[in-house]
PDB file of C-alpha atoms and ligand atoms in Angstrom:
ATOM      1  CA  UNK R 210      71.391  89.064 116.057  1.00 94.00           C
ATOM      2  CA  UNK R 211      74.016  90.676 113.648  1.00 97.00           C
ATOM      3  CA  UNK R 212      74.466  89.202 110.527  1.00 97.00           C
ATOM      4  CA  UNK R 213      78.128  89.414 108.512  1.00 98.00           C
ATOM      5  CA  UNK R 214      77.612  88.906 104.882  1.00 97.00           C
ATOM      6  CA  UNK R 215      81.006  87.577 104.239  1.00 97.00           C
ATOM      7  CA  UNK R 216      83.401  85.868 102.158  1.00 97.00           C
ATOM      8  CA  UNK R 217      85.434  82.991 103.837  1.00 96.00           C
ATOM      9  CA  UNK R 218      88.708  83.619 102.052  1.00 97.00           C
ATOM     10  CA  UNK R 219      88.485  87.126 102.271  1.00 97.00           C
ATOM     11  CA  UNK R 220      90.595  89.157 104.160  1.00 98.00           C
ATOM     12  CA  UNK R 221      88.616  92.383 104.575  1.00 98.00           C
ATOM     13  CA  UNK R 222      85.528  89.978 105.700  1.00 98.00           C
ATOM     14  CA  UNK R 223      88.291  88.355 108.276  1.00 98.00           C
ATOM     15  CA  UNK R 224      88.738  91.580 109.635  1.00 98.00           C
ATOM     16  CA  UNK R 225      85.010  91.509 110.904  1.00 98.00           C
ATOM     17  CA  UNK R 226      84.569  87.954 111.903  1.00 98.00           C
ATOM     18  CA  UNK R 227      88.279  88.542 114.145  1.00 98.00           C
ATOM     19  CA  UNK R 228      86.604  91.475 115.911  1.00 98.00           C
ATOM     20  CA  UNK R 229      83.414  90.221 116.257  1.00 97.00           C
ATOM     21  CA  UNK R 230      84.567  87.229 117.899  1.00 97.00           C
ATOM     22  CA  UNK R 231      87.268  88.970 120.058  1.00 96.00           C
ATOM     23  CA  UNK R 232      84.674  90.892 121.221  1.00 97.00           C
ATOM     24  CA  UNK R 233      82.390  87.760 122.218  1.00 95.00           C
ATOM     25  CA  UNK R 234      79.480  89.018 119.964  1.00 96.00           C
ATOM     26  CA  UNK R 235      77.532  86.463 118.680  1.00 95.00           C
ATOM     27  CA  UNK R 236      76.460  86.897 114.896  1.00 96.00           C
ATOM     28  CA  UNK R 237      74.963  84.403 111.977  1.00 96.00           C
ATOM     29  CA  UNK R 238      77.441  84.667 109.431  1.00 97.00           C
ATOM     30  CA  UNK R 239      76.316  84.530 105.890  1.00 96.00           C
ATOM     31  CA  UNK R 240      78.521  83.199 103.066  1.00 96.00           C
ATOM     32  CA  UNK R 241      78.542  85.251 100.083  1.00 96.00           C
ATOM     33  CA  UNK R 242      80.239  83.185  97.205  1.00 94.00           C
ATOM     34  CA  UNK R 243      82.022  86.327  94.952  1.00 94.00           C
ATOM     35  CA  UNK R 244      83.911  83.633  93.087  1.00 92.00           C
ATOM     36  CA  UNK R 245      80.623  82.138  92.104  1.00 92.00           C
ATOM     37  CA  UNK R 246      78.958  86.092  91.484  1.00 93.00           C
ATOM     38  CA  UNK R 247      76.545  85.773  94.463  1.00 94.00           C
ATOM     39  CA  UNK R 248      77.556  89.784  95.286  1.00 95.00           C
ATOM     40  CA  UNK R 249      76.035  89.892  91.995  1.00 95.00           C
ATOM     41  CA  UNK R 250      72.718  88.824  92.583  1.00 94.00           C
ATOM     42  CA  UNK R 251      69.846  91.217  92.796  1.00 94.00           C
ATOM     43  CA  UNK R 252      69.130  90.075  96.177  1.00 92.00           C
ATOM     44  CA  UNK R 253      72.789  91.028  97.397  1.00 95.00           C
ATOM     45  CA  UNK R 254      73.002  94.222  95.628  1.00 96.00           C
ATOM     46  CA  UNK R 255      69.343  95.777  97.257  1.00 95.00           C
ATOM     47  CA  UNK R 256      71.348  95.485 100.417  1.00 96.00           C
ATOM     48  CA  UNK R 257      74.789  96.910  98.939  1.00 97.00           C
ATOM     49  CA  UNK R 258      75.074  98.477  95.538  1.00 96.00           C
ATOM     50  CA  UNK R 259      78.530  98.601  95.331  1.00 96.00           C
ATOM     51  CA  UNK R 260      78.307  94.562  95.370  1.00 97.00           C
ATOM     52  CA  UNK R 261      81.273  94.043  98.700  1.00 97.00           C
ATOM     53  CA  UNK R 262      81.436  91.911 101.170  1.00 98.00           C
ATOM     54  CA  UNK R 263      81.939  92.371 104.360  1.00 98.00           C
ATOM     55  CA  UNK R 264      78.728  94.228 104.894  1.00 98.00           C
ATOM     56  CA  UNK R 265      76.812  94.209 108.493  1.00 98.00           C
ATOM     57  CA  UNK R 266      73.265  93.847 108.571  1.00 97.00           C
ATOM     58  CA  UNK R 267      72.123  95.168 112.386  1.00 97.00           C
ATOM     59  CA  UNK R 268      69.118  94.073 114.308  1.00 96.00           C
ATOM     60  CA  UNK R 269      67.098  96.470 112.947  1.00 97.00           C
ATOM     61  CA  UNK R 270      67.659  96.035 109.057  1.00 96.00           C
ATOM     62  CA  UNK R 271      70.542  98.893 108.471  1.00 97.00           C
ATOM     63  CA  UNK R 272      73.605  97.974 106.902  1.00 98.00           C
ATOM     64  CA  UNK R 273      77.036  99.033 106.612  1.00 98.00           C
ATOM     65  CA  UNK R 274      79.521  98.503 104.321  1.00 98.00           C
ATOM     66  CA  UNK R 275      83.417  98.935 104.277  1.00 98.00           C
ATOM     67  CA  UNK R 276      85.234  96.775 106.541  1.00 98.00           C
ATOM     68  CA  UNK R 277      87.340  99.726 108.816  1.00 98.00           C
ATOM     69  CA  UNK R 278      83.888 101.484 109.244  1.00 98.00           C
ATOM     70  CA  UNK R 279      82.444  98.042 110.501  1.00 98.00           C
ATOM     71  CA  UNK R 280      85.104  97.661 112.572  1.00 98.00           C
ATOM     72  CA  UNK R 281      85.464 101.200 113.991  1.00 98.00           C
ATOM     73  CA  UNK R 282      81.510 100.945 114.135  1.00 98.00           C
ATOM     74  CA  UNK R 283      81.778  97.778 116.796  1.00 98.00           C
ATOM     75  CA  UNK R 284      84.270  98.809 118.608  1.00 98.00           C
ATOM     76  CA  UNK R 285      83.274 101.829 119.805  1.00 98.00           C
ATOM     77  CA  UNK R 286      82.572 101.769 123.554  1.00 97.00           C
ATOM     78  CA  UNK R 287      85.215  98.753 124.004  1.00 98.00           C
ATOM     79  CA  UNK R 288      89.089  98.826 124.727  1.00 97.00           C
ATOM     80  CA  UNK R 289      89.579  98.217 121.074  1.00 98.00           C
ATOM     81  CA  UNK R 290      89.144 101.655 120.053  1.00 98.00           C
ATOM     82  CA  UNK R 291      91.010 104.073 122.738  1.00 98.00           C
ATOM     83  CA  UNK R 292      89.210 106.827 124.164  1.00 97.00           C
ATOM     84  CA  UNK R 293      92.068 109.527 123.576  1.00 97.00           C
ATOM     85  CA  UNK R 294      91.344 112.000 120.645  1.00 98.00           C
ATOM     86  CA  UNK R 295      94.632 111.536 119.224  1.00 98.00           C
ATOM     87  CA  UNK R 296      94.786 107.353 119.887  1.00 98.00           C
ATOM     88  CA  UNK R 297      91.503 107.719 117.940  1.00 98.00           C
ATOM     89  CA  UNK R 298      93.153 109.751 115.028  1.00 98.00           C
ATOM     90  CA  UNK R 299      96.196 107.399 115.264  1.00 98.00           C
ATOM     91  CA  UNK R 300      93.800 104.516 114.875  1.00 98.00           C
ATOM     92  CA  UNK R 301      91.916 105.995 111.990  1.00 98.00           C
ATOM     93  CA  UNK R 302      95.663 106.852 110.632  1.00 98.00           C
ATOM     94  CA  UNK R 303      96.889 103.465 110.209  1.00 98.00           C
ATOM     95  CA  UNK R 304      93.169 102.160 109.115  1.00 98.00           C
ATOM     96  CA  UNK R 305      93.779 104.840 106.212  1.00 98.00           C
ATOM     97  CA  UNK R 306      97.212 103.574 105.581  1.00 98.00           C
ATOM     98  CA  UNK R 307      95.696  99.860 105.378  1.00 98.00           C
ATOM     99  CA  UNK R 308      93.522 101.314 102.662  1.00 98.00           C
ATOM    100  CA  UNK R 309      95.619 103.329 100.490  1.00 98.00           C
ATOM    101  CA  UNK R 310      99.311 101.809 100.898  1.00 98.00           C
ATOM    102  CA  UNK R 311      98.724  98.289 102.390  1.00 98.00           C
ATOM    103  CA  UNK R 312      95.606  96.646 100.528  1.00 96.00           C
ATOM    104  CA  UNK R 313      96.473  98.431  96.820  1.00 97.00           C
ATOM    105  CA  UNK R 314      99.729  95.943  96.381  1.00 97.00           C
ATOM    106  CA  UNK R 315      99.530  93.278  99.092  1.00 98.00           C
ATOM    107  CA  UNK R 316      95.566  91.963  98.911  1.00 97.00           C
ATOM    108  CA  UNK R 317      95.631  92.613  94.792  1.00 97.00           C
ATOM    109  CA  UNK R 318      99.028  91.006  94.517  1.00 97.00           C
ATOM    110  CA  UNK R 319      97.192  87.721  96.461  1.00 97.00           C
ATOM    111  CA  UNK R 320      93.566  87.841  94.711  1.00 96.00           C
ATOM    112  CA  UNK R 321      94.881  88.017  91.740  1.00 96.00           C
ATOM    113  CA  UNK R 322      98.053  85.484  92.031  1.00 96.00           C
ATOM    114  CA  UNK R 323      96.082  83.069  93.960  1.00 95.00           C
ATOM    115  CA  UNK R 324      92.714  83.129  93.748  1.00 94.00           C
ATOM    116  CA  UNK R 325      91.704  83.805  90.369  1.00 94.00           C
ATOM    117  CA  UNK R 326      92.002  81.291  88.338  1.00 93.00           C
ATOM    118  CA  UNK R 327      94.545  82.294  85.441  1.00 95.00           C
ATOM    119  CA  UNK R 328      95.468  85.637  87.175  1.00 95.00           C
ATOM    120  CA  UNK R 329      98.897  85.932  87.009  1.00 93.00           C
ATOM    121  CA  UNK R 330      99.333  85.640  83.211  1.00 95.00           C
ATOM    122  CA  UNK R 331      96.473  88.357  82.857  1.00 95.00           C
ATOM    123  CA  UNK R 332      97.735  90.566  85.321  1.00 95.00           C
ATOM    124  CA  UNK R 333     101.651  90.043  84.922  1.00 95.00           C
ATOM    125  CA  UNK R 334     102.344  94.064  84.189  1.00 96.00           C
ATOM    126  CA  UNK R 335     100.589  94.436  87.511  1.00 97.00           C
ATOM    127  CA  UNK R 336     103.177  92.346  89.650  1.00 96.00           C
ATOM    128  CA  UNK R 337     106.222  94.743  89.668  1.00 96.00           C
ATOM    129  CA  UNK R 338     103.866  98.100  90.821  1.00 97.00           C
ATOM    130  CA  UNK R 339     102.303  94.957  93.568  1.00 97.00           C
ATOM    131  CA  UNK R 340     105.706  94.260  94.718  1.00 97.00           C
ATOM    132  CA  UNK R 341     107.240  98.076  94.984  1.00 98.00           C
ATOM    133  CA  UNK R 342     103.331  99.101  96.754  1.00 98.00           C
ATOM    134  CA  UNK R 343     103.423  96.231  99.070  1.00 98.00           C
ATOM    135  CA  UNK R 344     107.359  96.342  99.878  1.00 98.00           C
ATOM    136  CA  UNK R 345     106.810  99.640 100.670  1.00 98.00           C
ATOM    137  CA  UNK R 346     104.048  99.404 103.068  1.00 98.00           C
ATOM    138  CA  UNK R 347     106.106  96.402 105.101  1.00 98.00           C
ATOM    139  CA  UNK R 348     109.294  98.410 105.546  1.00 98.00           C
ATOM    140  CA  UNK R 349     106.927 101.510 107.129  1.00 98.00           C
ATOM    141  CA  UNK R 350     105.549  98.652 109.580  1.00 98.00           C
ATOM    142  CA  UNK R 351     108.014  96.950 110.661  1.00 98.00           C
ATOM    143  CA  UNK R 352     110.090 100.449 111.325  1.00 98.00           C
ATOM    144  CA  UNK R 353     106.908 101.237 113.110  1.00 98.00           C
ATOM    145  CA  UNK R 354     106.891  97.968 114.753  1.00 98.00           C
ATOM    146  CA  UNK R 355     110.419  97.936 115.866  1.00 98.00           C
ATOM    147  CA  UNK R 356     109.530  99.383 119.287  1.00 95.00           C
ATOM    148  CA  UNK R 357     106.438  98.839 119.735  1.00 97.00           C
ATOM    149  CA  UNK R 358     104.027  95.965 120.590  1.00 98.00           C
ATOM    150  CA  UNK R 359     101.216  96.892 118.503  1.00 98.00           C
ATOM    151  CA  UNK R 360     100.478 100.153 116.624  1.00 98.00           C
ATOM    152  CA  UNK R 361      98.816 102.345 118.376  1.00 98.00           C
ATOM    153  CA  UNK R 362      99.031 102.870 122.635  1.00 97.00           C
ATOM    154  CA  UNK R 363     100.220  99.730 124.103  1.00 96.00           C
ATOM    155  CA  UNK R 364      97.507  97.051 123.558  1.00 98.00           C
ATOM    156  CA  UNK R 365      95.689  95.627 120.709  1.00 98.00           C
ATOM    157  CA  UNK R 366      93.258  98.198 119.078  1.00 98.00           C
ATOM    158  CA  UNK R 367      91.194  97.704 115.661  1.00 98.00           C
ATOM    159  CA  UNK R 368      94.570  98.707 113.725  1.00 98.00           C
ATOM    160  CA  UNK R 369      95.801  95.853 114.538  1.00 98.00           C
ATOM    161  CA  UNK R 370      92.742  93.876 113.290  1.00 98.00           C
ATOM    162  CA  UNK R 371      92.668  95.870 109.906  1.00 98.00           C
ATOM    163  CA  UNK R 372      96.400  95.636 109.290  1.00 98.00           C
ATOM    164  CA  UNK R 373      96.566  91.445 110.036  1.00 98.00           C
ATOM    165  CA  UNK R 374      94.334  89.423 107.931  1.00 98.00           C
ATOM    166  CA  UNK R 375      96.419  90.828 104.534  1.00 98.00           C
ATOM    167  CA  UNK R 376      99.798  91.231 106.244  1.00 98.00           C
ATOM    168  CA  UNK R 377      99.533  87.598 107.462  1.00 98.00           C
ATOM    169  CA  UNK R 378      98.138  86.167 104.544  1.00 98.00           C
ATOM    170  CA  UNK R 379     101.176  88.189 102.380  1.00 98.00           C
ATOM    171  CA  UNK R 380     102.726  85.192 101.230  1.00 98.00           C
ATOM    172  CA  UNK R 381     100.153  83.759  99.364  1.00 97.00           C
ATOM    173  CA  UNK R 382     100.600  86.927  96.987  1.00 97.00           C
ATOM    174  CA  UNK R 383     104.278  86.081  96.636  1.00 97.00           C
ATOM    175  CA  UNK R 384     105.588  88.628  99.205  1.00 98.00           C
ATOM    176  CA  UNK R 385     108.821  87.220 101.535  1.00 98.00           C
ATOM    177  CA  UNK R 386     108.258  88.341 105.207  1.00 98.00           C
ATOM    178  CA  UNK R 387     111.248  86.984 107.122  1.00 97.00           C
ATOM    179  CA  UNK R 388     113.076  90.134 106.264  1.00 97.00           C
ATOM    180  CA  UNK R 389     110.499  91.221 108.801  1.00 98.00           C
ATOM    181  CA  UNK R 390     111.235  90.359 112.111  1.00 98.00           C
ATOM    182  CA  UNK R 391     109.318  92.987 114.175  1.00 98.00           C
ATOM    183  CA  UNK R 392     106.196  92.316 111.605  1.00 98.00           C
ATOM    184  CA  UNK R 393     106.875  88.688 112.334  1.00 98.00           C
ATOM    185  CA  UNK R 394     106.686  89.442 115.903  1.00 98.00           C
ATOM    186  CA  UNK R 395     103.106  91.387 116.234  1.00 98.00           C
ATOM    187  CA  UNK R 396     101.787  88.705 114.054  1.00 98.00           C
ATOM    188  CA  UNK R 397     102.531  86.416 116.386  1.00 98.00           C
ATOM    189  CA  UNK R 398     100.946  88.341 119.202  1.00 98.00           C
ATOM    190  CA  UNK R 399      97.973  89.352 117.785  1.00 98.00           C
ATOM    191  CA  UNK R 400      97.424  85.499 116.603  1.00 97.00           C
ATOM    192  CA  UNK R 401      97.398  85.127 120.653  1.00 97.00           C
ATOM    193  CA  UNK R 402      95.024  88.071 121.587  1.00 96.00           C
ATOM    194  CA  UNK R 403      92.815  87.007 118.746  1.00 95.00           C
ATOM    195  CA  UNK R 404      92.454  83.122 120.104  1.00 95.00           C
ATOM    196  CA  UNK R 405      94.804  81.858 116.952  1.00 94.00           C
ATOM    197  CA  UNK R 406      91.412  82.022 114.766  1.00 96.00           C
ATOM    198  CA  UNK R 407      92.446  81.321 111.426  1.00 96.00           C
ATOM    199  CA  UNK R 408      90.906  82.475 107.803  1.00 97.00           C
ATOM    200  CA  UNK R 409      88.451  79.543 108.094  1.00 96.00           C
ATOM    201  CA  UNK R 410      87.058  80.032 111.464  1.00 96.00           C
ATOM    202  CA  UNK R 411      82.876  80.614 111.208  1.00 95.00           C
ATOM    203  CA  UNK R 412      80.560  81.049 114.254  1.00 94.00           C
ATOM    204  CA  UNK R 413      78.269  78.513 114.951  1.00 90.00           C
ATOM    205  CA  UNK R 414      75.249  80.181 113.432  1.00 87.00           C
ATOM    206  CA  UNK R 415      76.482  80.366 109.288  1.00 86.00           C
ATOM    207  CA  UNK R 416      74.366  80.097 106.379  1.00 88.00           C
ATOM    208  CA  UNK R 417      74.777  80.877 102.909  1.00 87.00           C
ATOM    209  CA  UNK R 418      73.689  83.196 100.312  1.00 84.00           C
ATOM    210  CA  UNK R 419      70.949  81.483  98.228  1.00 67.00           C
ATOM    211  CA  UNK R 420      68.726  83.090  95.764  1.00 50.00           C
ATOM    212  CA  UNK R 421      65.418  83.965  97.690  1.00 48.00           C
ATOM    213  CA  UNK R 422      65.140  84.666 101.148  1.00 46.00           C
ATOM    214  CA  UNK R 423      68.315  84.295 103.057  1.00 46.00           C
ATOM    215  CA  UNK R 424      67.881  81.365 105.134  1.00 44.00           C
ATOM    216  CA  UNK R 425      67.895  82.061 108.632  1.00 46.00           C
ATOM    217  CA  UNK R 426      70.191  78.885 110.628  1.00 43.00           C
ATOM    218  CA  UNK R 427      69.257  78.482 114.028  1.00 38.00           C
TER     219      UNK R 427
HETATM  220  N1  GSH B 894      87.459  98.730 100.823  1.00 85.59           N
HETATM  221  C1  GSH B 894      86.558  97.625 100.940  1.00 85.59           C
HETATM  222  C2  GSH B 894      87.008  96.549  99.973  1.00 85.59           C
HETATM  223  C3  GSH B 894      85.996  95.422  99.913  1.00 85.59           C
HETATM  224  C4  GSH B 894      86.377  94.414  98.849  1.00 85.59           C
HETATM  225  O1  GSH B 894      87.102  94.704  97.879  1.00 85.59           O
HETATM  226  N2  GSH B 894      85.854  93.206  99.023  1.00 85.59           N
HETATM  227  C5  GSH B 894      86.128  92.172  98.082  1.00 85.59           C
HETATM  228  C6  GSH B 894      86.406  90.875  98.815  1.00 85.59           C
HETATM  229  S1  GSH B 894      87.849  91.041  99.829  1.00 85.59           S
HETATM  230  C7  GSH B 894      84.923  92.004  97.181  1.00 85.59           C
HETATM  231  O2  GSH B 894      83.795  92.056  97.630  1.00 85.59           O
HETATM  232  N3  GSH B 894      85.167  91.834  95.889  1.00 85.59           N
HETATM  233  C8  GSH B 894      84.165  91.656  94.920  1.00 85.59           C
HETATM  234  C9  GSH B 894      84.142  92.783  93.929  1.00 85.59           C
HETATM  235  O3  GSH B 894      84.727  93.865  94.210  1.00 85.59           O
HETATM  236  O4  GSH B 894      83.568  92.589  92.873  1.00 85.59           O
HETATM  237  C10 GSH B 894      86.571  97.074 102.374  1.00 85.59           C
HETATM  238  O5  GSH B 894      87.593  97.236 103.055  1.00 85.59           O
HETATM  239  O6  GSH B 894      85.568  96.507 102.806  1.00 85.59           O
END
């Protein structure tokens, strides 16, 4: 069976568990603590030296890391990822864009704001460059978004899935989105094409990190 090492508030690691589960693949789902420095642990870094979750382990022991190259990696072969050279390229366009415009000010702006204990006061020259970044990536979606139904072609493709989990979970790094009516709209429909699985959703087979052998549920 796959296994996701993965971090349950994570957004990049809710990327993975979305498509995997959109897709009907079962996988064991293994909890990797980074608030607690278990991507720290010697046992976590032999399978990924940069020390990241998500990371896919495959039946046969390989592992890849980076969450778009999991995704684009699973859904090849599916209607997720289009067949057309140039739907591919468009795919792989706004997967880059997630990277470099989107994540830089809108997933810092809520890991360090929310979920680090003390991270606003140490990051506070940080929240103005957030804001501009993350601003700036919303107005290119929702101009993009203003007549269409999802980004690229005409159904949901693994754009979508790499553009929601930090787009929906905006607000909790201070960003307003009801300026964004057309973002507020795909949101809502990929919610529906995804089953409405929320940040906390796990598959039935989850374990968690423990130092030792990873224990094997199920
Ligand atoms: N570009 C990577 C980013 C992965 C990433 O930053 N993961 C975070 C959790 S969302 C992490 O593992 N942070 C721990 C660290 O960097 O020390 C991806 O998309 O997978």
């Amino acid at each position: 069976m796959l296994k996701l090492y993965s971090t349950q508030s994570s957004g990049n690691s809710y990327k993975v568990r979305l498509l995997l589960a959109r897709l009907g693949r079962p996988f064991h789902l293994v909890e990797v603590d980074i608030f607690a420095g278990e991507h720290r642990t010697p046992q976590f870094l032999a399978l990924n030296p940069e020390g990241r979750v998500p990371l896919l382990e495959m039946e046969d022991g390989t592992v890849l890391g980076e969450s778009n190259a999991i995704l684009f990696y699973l859904a090849e072969g599916t209607e997720l990822l289009p067949a057309d050279r140039l739907e591919r390229a468009e795919v792989l366009r706004w997967m880059f864009f997630e990277q470099n415009n989107h994540e830089p000010g809108i997933a810092q702006a809520r890991f360090w704001l929310r979920q680090v204990r003390g991270g606003r006061e140490l990051r506070t020259h940080d929240v103005d460059r957030w804001m501009e970044e993350g601003y700036g990536a919303l107005r290119i979606m929702e101009r993009h978004l203003e007549k269409r139904r999802f980004f690229v072609g005409e159904t949901l493709t693994i754009a979508d899935l790499a553009l929601y989990p930090h787009t929906w979970l905006a607000p909790e790094g201070d960003f307003e989105l009801a300026t964004f009516p057309a973002i507020g709209a795909w949101l809502a429909r990929v919610a529906r094409e995804t089953g409405g699985l929320d940040l906390y959703w796990q598959p039935p087979v989850s374990s968690r990190l423990v130092t030792g052998p990873v224990l094997e549920a199920g």
